[in-house]
Tab-separated table of C-alpha atoms and ligand atoms in Angstrom:
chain	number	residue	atom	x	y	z
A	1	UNK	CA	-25.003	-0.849	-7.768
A	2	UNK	CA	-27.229	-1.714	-4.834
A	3	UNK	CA	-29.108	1.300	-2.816
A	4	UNK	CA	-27.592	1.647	0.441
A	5	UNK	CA	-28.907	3.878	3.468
A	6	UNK	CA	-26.778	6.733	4.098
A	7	UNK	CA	-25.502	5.314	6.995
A	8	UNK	CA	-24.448	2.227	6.172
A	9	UNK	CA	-22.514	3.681	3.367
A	10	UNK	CA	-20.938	5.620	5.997
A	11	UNK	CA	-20.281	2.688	7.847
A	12	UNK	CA	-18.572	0.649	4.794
A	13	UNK	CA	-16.298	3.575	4.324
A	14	UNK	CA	-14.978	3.589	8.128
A	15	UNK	CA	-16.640	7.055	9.799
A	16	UNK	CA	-17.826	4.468	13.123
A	17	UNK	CA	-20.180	2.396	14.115
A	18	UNK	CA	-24.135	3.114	12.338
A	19	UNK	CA	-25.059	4.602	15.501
A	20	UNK	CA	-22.065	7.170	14.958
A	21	UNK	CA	-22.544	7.660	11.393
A	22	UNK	CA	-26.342	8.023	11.786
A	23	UNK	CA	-25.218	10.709	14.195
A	24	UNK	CA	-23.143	12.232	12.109
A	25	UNK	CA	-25.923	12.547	8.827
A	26	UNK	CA	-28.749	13.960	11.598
A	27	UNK	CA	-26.088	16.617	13.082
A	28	UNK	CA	-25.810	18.023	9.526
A	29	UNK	CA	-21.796	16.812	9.033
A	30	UNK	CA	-22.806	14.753	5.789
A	31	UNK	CA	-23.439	15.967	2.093
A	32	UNK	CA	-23.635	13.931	-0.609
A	33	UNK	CA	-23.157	14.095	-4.835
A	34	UNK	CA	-25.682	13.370	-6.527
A	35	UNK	CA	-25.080	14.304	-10.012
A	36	UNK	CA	-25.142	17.894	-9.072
A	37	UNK	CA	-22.725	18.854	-6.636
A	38	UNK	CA	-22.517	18.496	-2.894
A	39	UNK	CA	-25.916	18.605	-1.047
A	40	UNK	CA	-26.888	18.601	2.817
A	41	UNK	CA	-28.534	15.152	3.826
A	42	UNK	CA	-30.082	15.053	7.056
A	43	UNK	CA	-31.457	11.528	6.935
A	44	UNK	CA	-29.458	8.781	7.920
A	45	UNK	CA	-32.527	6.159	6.462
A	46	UNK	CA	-32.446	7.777	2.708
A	47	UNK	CA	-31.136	5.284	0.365
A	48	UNK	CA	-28.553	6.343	-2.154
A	49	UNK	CA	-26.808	3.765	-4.826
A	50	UNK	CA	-23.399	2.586	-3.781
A	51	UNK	CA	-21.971	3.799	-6.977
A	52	UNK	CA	-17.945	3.768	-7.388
A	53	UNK	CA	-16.510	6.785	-7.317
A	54	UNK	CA	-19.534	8.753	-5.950
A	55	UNK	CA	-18.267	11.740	-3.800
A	56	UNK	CA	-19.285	12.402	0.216
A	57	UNK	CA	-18.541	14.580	2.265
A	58	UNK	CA	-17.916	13.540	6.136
A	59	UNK	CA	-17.341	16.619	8.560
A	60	UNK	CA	-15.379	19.267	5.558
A	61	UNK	CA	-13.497	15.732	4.345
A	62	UNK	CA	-14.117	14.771	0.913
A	63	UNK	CA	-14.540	11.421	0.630
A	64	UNK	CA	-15.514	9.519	-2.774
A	65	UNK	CA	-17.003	5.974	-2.084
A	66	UNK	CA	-15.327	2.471	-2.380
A	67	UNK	CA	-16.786	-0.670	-2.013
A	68	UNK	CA	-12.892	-1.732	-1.495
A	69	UNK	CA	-10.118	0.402	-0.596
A	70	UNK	CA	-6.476	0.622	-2.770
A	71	UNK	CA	-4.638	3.174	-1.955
A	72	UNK	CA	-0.654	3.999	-2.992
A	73	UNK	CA	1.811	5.511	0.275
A	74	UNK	CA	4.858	6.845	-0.265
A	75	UNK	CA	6.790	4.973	2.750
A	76	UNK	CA	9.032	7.601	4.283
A	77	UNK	CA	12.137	6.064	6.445
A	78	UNK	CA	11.046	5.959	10.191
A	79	UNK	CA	8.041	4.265	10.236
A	80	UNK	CA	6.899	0.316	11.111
A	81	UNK	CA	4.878	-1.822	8.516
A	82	UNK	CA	3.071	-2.867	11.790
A	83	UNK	CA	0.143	-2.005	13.951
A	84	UNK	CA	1.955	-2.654	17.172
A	85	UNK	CA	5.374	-1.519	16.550
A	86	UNK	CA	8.424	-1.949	18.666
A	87	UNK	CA	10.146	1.083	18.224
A	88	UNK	CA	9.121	3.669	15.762
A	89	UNK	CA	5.935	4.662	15.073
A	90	UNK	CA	3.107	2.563	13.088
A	91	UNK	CA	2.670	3.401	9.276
A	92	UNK	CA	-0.682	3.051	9.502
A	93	UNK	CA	-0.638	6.826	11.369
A	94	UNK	CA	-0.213	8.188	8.143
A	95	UNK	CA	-3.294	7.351	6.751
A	96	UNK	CA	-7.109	8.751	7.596
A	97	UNK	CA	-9.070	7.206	10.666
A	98	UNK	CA	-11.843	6.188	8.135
A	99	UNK	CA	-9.062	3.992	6.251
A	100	UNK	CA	-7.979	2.112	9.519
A	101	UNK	CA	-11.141	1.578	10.738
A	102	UNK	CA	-12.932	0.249	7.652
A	103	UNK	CA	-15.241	-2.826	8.749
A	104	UNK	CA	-14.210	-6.332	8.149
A	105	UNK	CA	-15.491	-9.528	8.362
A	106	UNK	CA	-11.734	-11.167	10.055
A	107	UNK	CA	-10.781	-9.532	13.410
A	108	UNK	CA	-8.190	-7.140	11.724
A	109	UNK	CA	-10.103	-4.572	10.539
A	110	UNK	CA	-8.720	-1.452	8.079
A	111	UNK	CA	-6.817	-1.224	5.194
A	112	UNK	CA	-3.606	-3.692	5.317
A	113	UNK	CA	-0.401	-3.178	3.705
A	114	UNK	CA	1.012	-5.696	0.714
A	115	UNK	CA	3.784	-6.751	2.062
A	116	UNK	CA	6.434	-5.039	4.612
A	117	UNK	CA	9.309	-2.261	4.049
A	118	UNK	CA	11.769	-2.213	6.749
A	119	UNK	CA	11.603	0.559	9.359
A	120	UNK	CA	14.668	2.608	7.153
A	121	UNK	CA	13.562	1.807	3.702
A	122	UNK	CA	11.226	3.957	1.813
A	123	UNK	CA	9.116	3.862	-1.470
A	124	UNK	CA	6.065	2.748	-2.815
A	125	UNK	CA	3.545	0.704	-0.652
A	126	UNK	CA	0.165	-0.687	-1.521
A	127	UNK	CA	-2.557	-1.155	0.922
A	128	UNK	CA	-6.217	-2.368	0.782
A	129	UNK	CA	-8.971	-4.454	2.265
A	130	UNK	CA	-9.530	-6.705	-0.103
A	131	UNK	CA	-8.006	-10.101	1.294
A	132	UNK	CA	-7.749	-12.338	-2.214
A	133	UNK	CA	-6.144	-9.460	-3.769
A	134	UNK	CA	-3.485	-9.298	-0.978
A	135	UNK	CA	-3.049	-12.992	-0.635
A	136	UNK	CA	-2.504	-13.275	-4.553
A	137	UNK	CA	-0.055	-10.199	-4.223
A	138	UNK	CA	2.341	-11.841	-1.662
A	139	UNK	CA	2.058	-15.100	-2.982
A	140	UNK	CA	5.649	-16.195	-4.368
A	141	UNK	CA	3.887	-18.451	-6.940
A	142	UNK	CA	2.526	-14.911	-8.651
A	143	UNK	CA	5.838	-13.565	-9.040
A	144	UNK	CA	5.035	-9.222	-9.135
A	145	UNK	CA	8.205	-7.915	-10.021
A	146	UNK	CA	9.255	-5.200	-7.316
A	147	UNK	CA	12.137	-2.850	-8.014
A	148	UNK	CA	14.710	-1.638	-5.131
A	149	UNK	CA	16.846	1.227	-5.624
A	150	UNK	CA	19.967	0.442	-3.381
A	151	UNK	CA	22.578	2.315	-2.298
A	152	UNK	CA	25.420	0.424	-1.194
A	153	UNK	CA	28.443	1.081	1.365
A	154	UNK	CA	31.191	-0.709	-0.881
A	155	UNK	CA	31.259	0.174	-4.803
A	156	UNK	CA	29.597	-2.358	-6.619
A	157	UNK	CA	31.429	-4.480	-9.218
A	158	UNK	CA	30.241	-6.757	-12.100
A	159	UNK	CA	31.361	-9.853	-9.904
A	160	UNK	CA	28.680	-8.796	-7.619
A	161	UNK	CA	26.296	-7.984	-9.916
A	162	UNK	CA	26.362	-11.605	-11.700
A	163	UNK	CA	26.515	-13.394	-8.212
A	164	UNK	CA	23.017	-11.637	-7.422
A	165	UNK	CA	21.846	-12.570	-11.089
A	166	UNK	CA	22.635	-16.369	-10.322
A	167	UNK	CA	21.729	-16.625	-7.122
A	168	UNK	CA	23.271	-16.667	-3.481
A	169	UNK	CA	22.000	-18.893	-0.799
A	170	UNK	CA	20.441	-16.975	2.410
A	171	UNK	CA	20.416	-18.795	5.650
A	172	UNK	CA	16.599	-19.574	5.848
A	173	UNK	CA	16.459	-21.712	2.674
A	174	UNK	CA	18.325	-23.788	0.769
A	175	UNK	CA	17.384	-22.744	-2.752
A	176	UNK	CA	19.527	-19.881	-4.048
A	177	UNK	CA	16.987	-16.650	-4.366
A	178	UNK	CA	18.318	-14.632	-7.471
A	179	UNK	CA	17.426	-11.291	-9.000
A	180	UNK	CA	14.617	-11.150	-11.517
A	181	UNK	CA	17.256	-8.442	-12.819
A	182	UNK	CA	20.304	-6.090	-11.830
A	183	UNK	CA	21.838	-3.072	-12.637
A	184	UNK	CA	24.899	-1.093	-11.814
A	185	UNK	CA	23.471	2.383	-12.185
A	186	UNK	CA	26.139	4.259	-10.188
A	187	UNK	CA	29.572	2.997	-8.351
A	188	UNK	CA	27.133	2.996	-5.347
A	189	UNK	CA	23.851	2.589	-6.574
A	190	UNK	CA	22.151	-0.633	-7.545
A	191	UNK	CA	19.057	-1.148	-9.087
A	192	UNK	CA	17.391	-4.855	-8.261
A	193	UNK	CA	14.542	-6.326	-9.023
A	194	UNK	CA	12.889	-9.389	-7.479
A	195	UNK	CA	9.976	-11.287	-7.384
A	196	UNK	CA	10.174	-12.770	-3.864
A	197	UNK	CA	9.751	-11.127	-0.506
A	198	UNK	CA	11.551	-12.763	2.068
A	199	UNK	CA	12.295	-11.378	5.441
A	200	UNK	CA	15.231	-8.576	4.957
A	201	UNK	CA	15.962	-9.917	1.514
A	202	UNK	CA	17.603	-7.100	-0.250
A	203	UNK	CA	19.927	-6.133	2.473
A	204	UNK	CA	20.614	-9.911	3.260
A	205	UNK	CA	21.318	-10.555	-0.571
A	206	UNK	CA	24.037	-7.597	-0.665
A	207	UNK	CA	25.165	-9.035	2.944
A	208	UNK	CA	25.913	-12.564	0.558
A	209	UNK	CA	27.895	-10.786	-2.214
A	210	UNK	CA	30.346	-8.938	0.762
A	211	UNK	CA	28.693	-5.205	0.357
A	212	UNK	CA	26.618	-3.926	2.613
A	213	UNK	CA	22.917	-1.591	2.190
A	214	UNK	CA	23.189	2.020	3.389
A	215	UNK	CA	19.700	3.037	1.530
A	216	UNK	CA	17.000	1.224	0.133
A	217	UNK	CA	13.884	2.969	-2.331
A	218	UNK	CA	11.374	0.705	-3.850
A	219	UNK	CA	10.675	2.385	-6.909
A	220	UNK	CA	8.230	0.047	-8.765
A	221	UNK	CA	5.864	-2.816	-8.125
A	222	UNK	CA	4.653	-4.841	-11.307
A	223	UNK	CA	4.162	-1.983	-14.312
A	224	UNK	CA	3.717	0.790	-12.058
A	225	UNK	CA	6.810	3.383	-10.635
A	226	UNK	CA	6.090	5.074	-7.493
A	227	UNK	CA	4.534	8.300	-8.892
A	228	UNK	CA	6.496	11.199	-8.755
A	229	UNK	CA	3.935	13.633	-7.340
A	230	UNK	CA	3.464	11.584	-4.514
A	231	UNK	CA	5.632	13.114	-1.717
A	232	UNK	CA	7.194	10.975	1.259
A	233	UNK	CA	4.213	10.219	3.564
A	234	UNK	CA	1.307	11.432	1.300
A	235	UNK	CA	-1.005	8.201	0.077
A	236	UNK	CA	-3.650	8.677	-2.680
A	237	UNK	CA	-6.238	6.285	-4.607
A	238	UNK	CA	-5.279	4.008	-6.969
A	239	UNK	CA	-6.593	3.714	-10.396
A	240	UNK	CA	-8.377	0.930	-11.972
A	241	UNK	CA	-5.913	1.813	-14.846
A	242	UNK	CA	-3.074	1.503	-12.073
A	243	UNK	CA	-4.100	-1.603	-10.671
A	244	UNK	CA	-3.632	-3.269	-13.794
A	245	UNK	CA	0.013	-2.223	-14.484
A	246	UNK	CA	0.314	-3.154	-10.407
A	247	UNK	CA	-0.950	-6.803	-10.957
A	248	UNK	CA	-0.428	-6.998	-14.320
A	249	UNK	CA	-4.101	-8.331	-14.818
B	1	LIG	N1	14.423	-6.071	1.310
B	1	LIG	C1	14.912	-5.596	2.480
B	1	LIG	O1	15.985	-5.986	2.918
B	1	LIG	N2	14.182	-4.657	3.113
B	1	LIG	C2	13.012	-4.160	2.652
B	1	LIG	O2	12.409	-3.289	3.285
B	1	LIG	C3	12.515	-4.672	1.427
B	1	LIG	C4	13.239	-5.630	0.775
């Protein structure tokens, strides 16, 4: 835990450039926990450990500091997985300023998202700054089970359900892509889990075994289900306990 100015803590955390966040401590917008509560701190120079955890707070916004950023959204349907999008408006509006604009050493700067929901499907998304930790996440070799709640135009029958279990063959590669596992819950609702991410994959999957996707939930990545207090749009911290059942590591 190395001592930090003020305002370069600040900085790491997203609130602007130093100049801003130096402007920010002197104009009496910053207090800081140091064992005992909140308490004013005027001087952008005074050097306070960079400990985990340790709560700020930025104009009336509690903020607790971390040296990376994980943080859980609940997807809700309507939204792009993009920071350009085409049509619908960016996911990334649903999180704080300081979370989009936390310094990086690449070009893209801000928290990124683990892989992509479609504009319609919602559920559970992860989304941090930490590069490896993404790149591991996505990689197919790494195999984090996800889990898709599907709701499905045509009633599902076992034939289906055993064609997605050994495999169908998608139109981008020629290696059948199968579910890690797949459940009838409901005449319409199907729960699938896979270990792959490829571009549309559940609803092109379905597409294979004649039925079509009408809704689509991801409920679970790796050990962790999308918590239930955790209300379409809302995003909160995640756990070092919850990263583990996330990455199973
Ligand atoms: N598969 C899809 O078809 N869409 C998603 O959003 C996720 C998985």
């Amino acid at each position: 835990m190395a001592p930090m100015q003020l305002q370069d803590i600040l900085y790491s955390q997203g609130f602007g450039t130093r100049r801003i966040c130096a402007g920010l401590i002197q104009q009496g917008h910053v207090q800081v926990d140091l064992g005992a509560g909140l308490v004013d701190c005027d001087d952008p120079l005074e050097e306070v450990d960079a400990h985990e955890g340790r709560m700020y707070s930025v104009q009336g916004v509690r903020w607790p500091y971390h040296a990376k950023a994980y943080v859980l959204l609940h997807k809700p349907a309507g939204y792009e997985c993009s920071h350009k999008p085409s049509s619908w408006p960016s996911l990334y509006t649903l999180l704080p300023p300081a979370l989009r604009q936390r310094p990086q050493k690449s070009a893209v700067q801000g928290v990124q998202a683990v892989g992509r929901l479609d504009q319609d499907t919602t559920g559970m998304l992860v989304l941090t700054d930490d590069g490896p930790l993404i790149h591991r996440m996505s990689s197919p070799r790494h195999h984090v089970p996800k889990v898709y709640e599907v709701t499905t135009d045509d009633p599902l029958d076992a034939k289906q359900v055993q064609r997605l279990l050994d495999g169908v063959v998608l139109d981008d590669s020629p290696k059948p892509v199968r579910a890690a596992a797949c459940e009838a819950v409901a005449e319409y609702h199907l729960r699938l889990t896979l270990t792959e991410g490829k571009y549309h994959q559940v609803k092109r999957m379905l597409a294979a075994v004649g039925n079509k996707v009408v809704g689509l939930h991801r409920s679970q990545i790796g050990e962790m289900p999308l918590p239930e207090d955790l209300q379409p749009g809302q995003w909160r911290w995640i756990t070092d306990e919850e990263m583990k059942r996330l990455t199973g590591k």
